[in-house]
Amino acid sequence: MTAPTLTREAVVETLAPTVLVPPSGLSVPEAATGQALVPTPAWKRAIDLFGAASGLLLLAPLIALIAVAVVVDSRGGPFHRQHRVGRGGSLFRCWKFRSMVRNAAELQAVLSDRNEANGLIFKMKDDPRRTRVGRFLRRTSLDELPQLWNVLRGEMSLVGPRPPLPAEVALYRPEHFERLAVTPGMTGLWQVTLRGRHDFADMVALDLEYARRLSFWLDLRILLRTAGTVVRGTGSC
């Protein structure tokens, strides 16, 4: 009896929630590209801790209200937890408010030919899987408020590249792994520069630019532009 053949996606999913690292012991970016991890500055972690703790405390009533609205609007719990790949290939559970129907993952296969993004990401502007409350949450980016918990735990930062899915990382080319050299974020250079455009090559280019230009002033500029986007209600699709 021959052993079954595992796809790269299956191998990566099997590792969750441990750590995605090659046998050499190097981080994924180091093994794939020779790119060492970008050190996290003390000022960045301090801002993350202060921002996440303050946000969770001050926005607690809003978070509770949104959770109730999600449950009343459609069947299922208020939160969506999903394995994502973080800095150096570490895997963690990313928290968001549930903005889609409960069987959204199964329905994605049916909608694959309607993907409006280029490359390894899946995006649809008028995704039929989205609930009524979910459409509002995505437009205002309020669906990502629970990620403040990920920031507080150090799994994410307020600013950084979008954390990819394990199945996406399994299909990366060597140059793509450099995105994993920095801590992923709730918002980033790609989101505020090309919001609404879903080209994977553009996303990678801007994420790498962020990693190379990482500074206090760049983070501040991205946070201010993100705040403006949320106020205008022009969040992601």
Coordinates of C-alpha atoms in Angstrom, one line a residue:
M1 CA 0.0 0.0 0.0
T2 CA 1.5 3.3 -1.1
A3 CA 1.6 6.3 1.2
P4 CA -0.6 9.2 0.2
T5 CA 1.1 12.2 -1.4
L6 CA 0.7 15.4 0.6
T7 CA 0.5 18.8 -1.1
R8 CA 2.5 21.7 0.3
E9 CA -0.8 23.3 1.5
A10 CA -1.6 20.2 3.5
V11 CA 1.8 20.1 5.0
V12 CA 1.6 23.7 6.1
E13 CA -2.0 23.3 7.5
T14 CA -0.8 20.2 9.5
L15 CA 1.8 22.3 11.3
A16 CA -0.7 24.8 12.7
P17 CA -0.6 26.2 15.3
T18 CA 3.1 25.4 15.8
V19 CA 5.8 27.1 13.7
L20 CA 6.5 27.0 10.0
V21 CA 10.3 26.7 9.9
P22 CA 12.6 24.6 7.7
P23 CA 14.6 21.8 9.2
S24 CA 17.8 23.9 9.2
G25 CA 16.4 25.9 12.1
L26 CA 16.5 29.1 10.1
S27 CA 13.5 31.3 9.9
V28 CA 11.5 31.0 6.7
P29 CA 12.8 34.2 5.1
E30 CA 16.4 33.3 5.9
A31 CA 16.1 29.8 4.4
A32 CA 14.2 31.0 1.3
T33 CA 16.1 34.2 0.5
G34 CA 19.0 34.7 2.9
Q35 CA 17.1 37.7 4.3
A36 CA 17.5 37.9 8.1
L37 CA 14.5 38.9 10.2
V38 CA 14.1 42.7 10.6
P39 CA 14.5 43.5 14.4
T40 CA 11.5 45.1 16.0
P41 CA 12.4 48.5 17.4
A42 CA 11.6 49.1 21.1
W43 CA 9.6 52.2 20.2
K44 CA 7.4 50.1 17.8
R45 CA 6.6 47.5 20.5
A46 CA 5.9 50.2 23.0
I47 CA 3.4 51.9 20.7
D48 CA 1.8 48.6 19.9
L49 CA 1.3 47.8 23.6
F50 CA -0.1 51.2 24.4
G51 CA -2.3 51.4 21.4
A52 CA -3.7 47.9 21.7
A53 CA -4.3 48.1 25.5
S54 CA -5.9 51.6 25.2
G55 CA -7.9 50.5 22.2
L56 CA -9.3 47.4 23.8
L57 CA -10.2 49.4 27.0
L58 CA -11.7 52.4 25.3
L59 CA -13.5 50.5 22.5
A60 CA -14.9 47.7 24.7
P61 CA -18.5 49.0 24.5
L62 CA -18.2 49.3 20.7
I63 CA -16.7 45.8 20.4
A64 CA -19.5 44.4 22.5
L65 CA -22.1 46.2 20.4
I66 CA -20.6 44.9 17.2
A67 CA -20.5 41.3 18.6
V68 CA -24.2 41.4 19.4
A69 CA -25.0 42.9 15.9
V70 CA -23.1 40.1 14.2
V71 CA -24.9 37.4 16.1
V72 CA -28.3 38.9 15.6
D73 CA -27.7 39.5 11.9
S74 CA -26.7 35.9 10.9
R75 CA -26.2 32.4 12.4
G76 CA -22.9 31.8 14.0
G77 CA -20.6 33.3 16.6
P78 CA -19.4 36.9 16.5
F79 CA -15.7 36.1 15.9
H80 CA -13.8 34.5 13.0
R81 CA -10.5 32.9 14.0
Q82 CA -8.1 31.8 11.3
H83 CA -4.5 30.6 11.2
R84 CA -2.2 33.2 9.7
V85 CA 1.6 33.2 9.1
G86 CA 3.5 35.8 11.1
R87 CA 7.1 37.1 11.5
G88 CA 9.7 34.4 10.6
G89 CA 7.0 31.9 9.7
S90 CA 5.4 31.6 13.1
L91 CA 1.7 30.6 12.9
F92 CA -0.9 32.2 15.0
R93 CA -4.7 32.5 15.3
C94 CA -5.8 35.9 13.8
W95 CA -9.0 37.3 15.3
K96 CA -11.7 39.3 13.3
F97 CA -15.4 39.9 13.6
R98 CA -17.2 37.5 11.4
S99 CA -18.4 39.3 8.3
M100 CA -19.5 36.3 6.2
V101 CA -21.8 33.4 6.5
R102 CA -20.6 30.4 8.4
N103 CA -19.8 28.2 5.4
A104 CA -17.8 31.0 3.6
A105 CA -14.7 28.8 3.2
E106 CA -16.6 26.1 1.4
L107 CA -18.3 28.6 -0.9
Q108 CA -15.0 30.2 -1.9
A109 CA -14.3 27.2 -4.2
V110 CA -17.5 27.8 -6.0
L111 CA -16.6 31.5 -6.4
S112 CA -13.0 31.0 -7.5
D113 CA -13.6 32.0 -11.1
R114 CA -14.9 35.4 -9.9
N115 CA -11.8 36.3 -8.0
E116 CA -11.0 40.0 -8.7
A117 CA -7.4 39.9 -7.3
N118 CA -4.3 39.0 -9.1
G119 CA -1.9 36.4 -7.7
L120 CA -2.3 34.4 -4.5
I121 CA -5.1 36.4 -2.8
F122 CA -8.8 36.1 -3.1
K123 CA -11.0 39.2 -3.2
M124 CA -14.4 40.1 -4.5
K125 CA -16.0 43.6 -4.2
D126 CA -19.5 42.3 -4.0
D127 CA -18.9 39.0 -2.3
P128 CA -22.2 37.2 -1.9
R129 CA -20.9 35.4 1.2
R130 CA -20.9 38.7 3.2
T131 CA -23.6 39.4 5.6
R132 CA -25.5 42.7 6.0
V133 CA -23.5 43.7 9.1
G134 CA -20.4 42.3 7.5
R135 CA -20.6 44.7 4.5
F136 CA -20.7 47.6 6.9
L137 CA -17.8 46.2 9.0
R138 CA -15.6 45.6 6.0
R139 CA -16.4 49.1 4.5
T140 CA -15.4 50.8 7.8
S141 CA -12.6 48.2 8.7
L142 CA -14.3 47.7 12.0
D143 CA -14.1 43.9 11.4
E144 CA -10.4 44.1 12.3
L145 CA -10.8 45.5 15.8
P146 CA -10.4 42.1 17.5
Q147 CA -6.9 42.0 16.1
L148 CA -5.9 44.5 18.8
W149 CA -5.7 41.3 20.9
N150 CA -3.2 39.8 18.5
V151 CA -1.2 43.1 18.7
L152 CA -1.2 43.0 22.5
R153 CA 0.1 39.4 22.4
G154 CA 2.9 40.4 20.1
E155 CA 1.7 38.3 17.2
M156 CA 0.9 41.4 15.1
S157 CA 1.7 45.1 15.1
L158 CA -0.5 48.1 14.5
V159 CA 1.4 48.6 11.3
G160 CA 3.0 46.0 9.0
P161 CA 2.3 43.7 6.1
R162 CA -1.0 41.8 5.8
P163 CA -0.6 38.4 7.5
P164 CA -0.9 35.7 4.8
L165 CA -2.8 32.4 5.0
P166 CA -0.7 29.2 5.3
A167 CA -2.0 28.0 1.9
E168 CA -0.8 31.3 0.3
V169 CA 2.7 30.9 1.8
A170 CA 2.8 27.3 0.5
L171 CA 2.7 28.8 -3.0
Y172 CA 5.2 31.6 -2.4
R173 CA 8.2 32.0 -4.6
P174 CA 11.6 32.8 -2.8
E175 CA 11.3 36.5 -3.2
H176 CA 7.8 36.6 -1.5
F177 CA 9.2 35.2 1.8
E178 CA 10.8 38.5 2.5
R179 CA 7.4 39.7 3.6
L180 CA 7.7 37.5 6.6
A181 CA 10.9 39.2 7.8
V182 CA 8.7 41.8 9.8
T183 CA 5.8 41.5 12.1
P184 CA 2.4 41.6 10.2
G185 CA 0.1 44.5 11.0
M186 CA -3.5 45.6 11.2
T187 CA -2.8 48.2 8.5
G188 CA 0.1 48.8 6.3
L189 CA 1.7 50.7 3.4
W190 CA -0.2 48.6 0.8
Q191 CA -3.6 49.2 2.5
V192 CA -3.2 53.0 2.5
T193 CA -1.5 53.3 -0.9
L194 CA -3.5 50.9 -3.1
R195 CA -6.7 50.3 -1.1
G196 CA -9.2 48.7 -3.3
R197 CA -6.6 47.3 -5.7
H198 CA -5.8 43.7 -5.2
D199 CA -2.6 42.9 -7.2
F200 CA -0.4 40.5 -5.3
A201 CA 2.8 41.8 -7.0
D202 CA 2.0 45.3 -5.9
M203 CA 1.3 44.2 -2.4
V204 CA 4.6 42.3 -2.1
A205 CA 6.5 45.3 -3.5
L206 CA 5.0 47.7 -1.0
D207 CA 5.5 45.3 1.9
L208 CA 9.2 45.0 1.0
E209 CA 9.5 48.7 0.8
Y210 CA 7.9 49.1 4.2
A211 CA 10.4 46.5 5.7
R212 CA 13.3 48.5 4.2
R213 CA 12.1 51.9 5.3
L214 CA 10.7 50.9 8.7
S215 CA 10.7 54.0 10.9
F216 CA 8.6 55.8 13.5
W217 CA 7.5 58.5 11.1
L218 CA 6.5 56.0 8.4
D219 CA 4.3 54.1 10.9
L220 CA 2.8 57.4 12.1
R221 CA 2.0 58.5 8.6
I222 CA 0.3 55.1 7.8
L223 CA -1.7 55.2 11.0
L224 CA -3.0 58.7 10.3
R225 CA -3.9 57.8 6.7
T226 CA -5.7 54.7 8.0
A227 CA -7.7 56.8 10.5
G228 CA -8.8 59.0 7.6
T229 CA -9.9 55.9 5.6
V230 CA -11.9 54.6 8.5
V231 CA -13.7 57.9 9.0
R232 CA -14.5 58.2 5.3
G233 CA -15.8 54.6 5.3
T234 CA -13.6 53.6 2.4
G235 CA -12.3 50.3 3.9
S236 CA -11.4 47.2 2.0
C237 CA -13.8 45.2 -0.1

